[in-house]
Amino acid sequence: MRKSILLSILIVAFCGYMVFSLSGLFGELSAKKDEKAGYDALNRETENRIDEKENSVGNITAEDFEGKDVEELLENEDIKDLFEQELYDQGYGYPGDVVFEDISGS
């Protein structure tokens, strides 16, 4: 009789522990889903901005550069971004950037 009461108490305590643990895990899962939704929204926003930049940079023609000083060209954000990307692709970086060069030959 005494063993069955002790066993019953242990089973009830274990079930209580499991319910408490599962509720905590469901709370964490909900928080992570919300966090993921925020990251997904940020990702979509960034992709839209990239698409807008690609579309606007595609409209730049040679006439935009003719007869203009470099300072005057850099006032246009699209052209400035184009210059920055081209210089970065050529191996130039921002101050403090670490640029690695592939010397493996492949």
Coordinates of C-alpha atoms in Angstrom, one line a residue:
M1 CA 0.0 0.0 0.0
R2 CA 2.8 2.4 0.9
K3 CA 4.7 1.7 -2.3
S4 CA 1.6 2.4 -4.4
I5 CA 1.1 5.8 -2.7
L6 CA 4.8 6.7 -3.2
L7 CA 4.6 5.5 -6.8
S8 CA 1.4 7.5 -7.4
I9 CA 3.1 10.7 -6.0
L10 CA 6.2 10.2 -8.1
I11 CA 4.0 9.7 -11.3
V12 CA 2.0 12.8 -10.5
A13 CA 5.2 14.8 -9.8
F14 CA 6.8 13.6 -13.0
C15 CA 3.6 14.5 -15.0
G16 CA 3.6 18.0 -13.4
Y17 CA 7.3 18.4 -14.3
M18 CA 6.6 17.4 -17.9
V19 CA 3.6 19.7 -18.3
F20 CA 5.7 22.6 -16.9
S21 CA 8.7 21.8 -19.2
L22 CA 6.5 21.5 -22.3
S23 CA 4.7 24.8 -21.6
G24 CA 8.1 26.4 -21.4
L25 CA 9.3 24.8 -24.6
F26 CA 6.1 25.9 -26.4
G27 CA 6.7 29.5 -25.2
E28 CA 10.3 29.3 -26.6
L29 CA 9.0 27.9 -29.8
S30 CA 6.5 30.7 -30.2
A31 CA 9.2 33.3 -29.5
K32 CA 11.4 31.7 -32.1
K33 CA 8.6 31.7 -34.7
D34 CA 8.0 35.4 -34.1
E35 CA 11.8 36.1 -34.4
K36 CA 11.9 34.1 -37.7
A37 CA 8.9 36.1 -39.0
G38 CA 10.8 39.3 -38.3
Y39 CA 13.9 38.0 -40.1
D40 CA 11.8 36.9 -43.0
A41 CA 10.2 40.4 -43.3
L42 CA 13.6 42.0 -43.1
N43 CA 14.9 39.6 -45.8
R44 CA 12.0 40.5 -48.1
E45 CA 12.5 44.2 -47.5
T46 CA 16.2 43.9 -48.2
E47 CA 15.5 41.9 -51.4
N48 CA 13.1 44.6 -52.5
R49 CA 15.7 47.3 -51.9
I50 CA 18.3 45.3 -53.9
D51 CA 15.8 44.9 -56.8
E52 CA 15.1 48.6 -56.7
K53 CA 18.8 49.5 -56.8
E54 CA 19.4 47.0 -59.6
N55 CA 16.6 48.5 -61.6
S56 CA 17.7 52.1 -61.0
V57 CA 21.3 51.3 -61.8
G58 CA 20.3 49.7 -65.0
N59 CA 18.9 53.1 -66.2
I60 CA 22.3 54.8 -66.0
T61 CA 23.7 55.6 -69.4
A62 CA 27.0 56.9 -70.7
E63 CA 25.5 60.4 -71.1
D64 CA 25.1 60.5 -67.4
F65 CA 28.9 60.6 -67.1
E66 CA 29.8 63.0 -69.9
G67 CA 31.3 66.4 -69.0
K68 CA 30.8 65.9 -65.3
D69 CA 33.3 66.1 -62.5
V70 CA 33.8 63.2 -60.1
E71 CA 32.4 65.2 -57.2
E72 CA 29.3 66.1 -59.3
L73 CA 28.8 62.4 -60.2
L74 CA 29.1 61.2 -56.6
E75 CA 26.1 63.4 -55.7
N76 CA 23.9 60.9 -57.5
E77 CA 23.4 58.0 -55.0
D78 CA 22.8 55.5 -57.8
I79 CA 26.1 56.3 -59.5
K80 CA 27.9 56.5 -56.2
D81 CA 26.7 53.0 -55.3
L82 CA 27.8 51.8 -58.7
F83 CA 31.3 53.2 -58.2
E84 CA 31.5 51.8 -54.7
Q85 CA 30.5 48.3 -55.9
E86 CA 32.9 48.4 -58.9
L87 CA 35.8 49.5 -56.7
Y88 CA 35.0 46.8 -54.1
D89 CA 34.9 44.2 -56.9
Q90 CA 38.3 45.3 -58.0
G91 CA 39.8 44.6 -54.6
Y92 CA 39.5 48.0 -53.0
G93 CA 37.8 48.1 -49.6
Y94 CA 36.6 50.5 -46.9
P95 CA 38.9 51.6 -44.2
G96 CA 39.2 48.8 -41.7
D97 CA 38.0 46.1 -44.1
V98 CA 40.1 42.9 -44.4
V99 CA 40.3 41.8 -48.0
F100 CA 41.4 38.2 -48.7
E101 CA 42.9 37.3 -52.1
D102 CA 42.6 33.8 -53.5
I103 CA 46.2 32.7 -54.4
S104 CA 45.4 29.0 -54.8
G105 CA 45.3 29.4 -58.6
S106 CA 41.9 27.7 -59.0

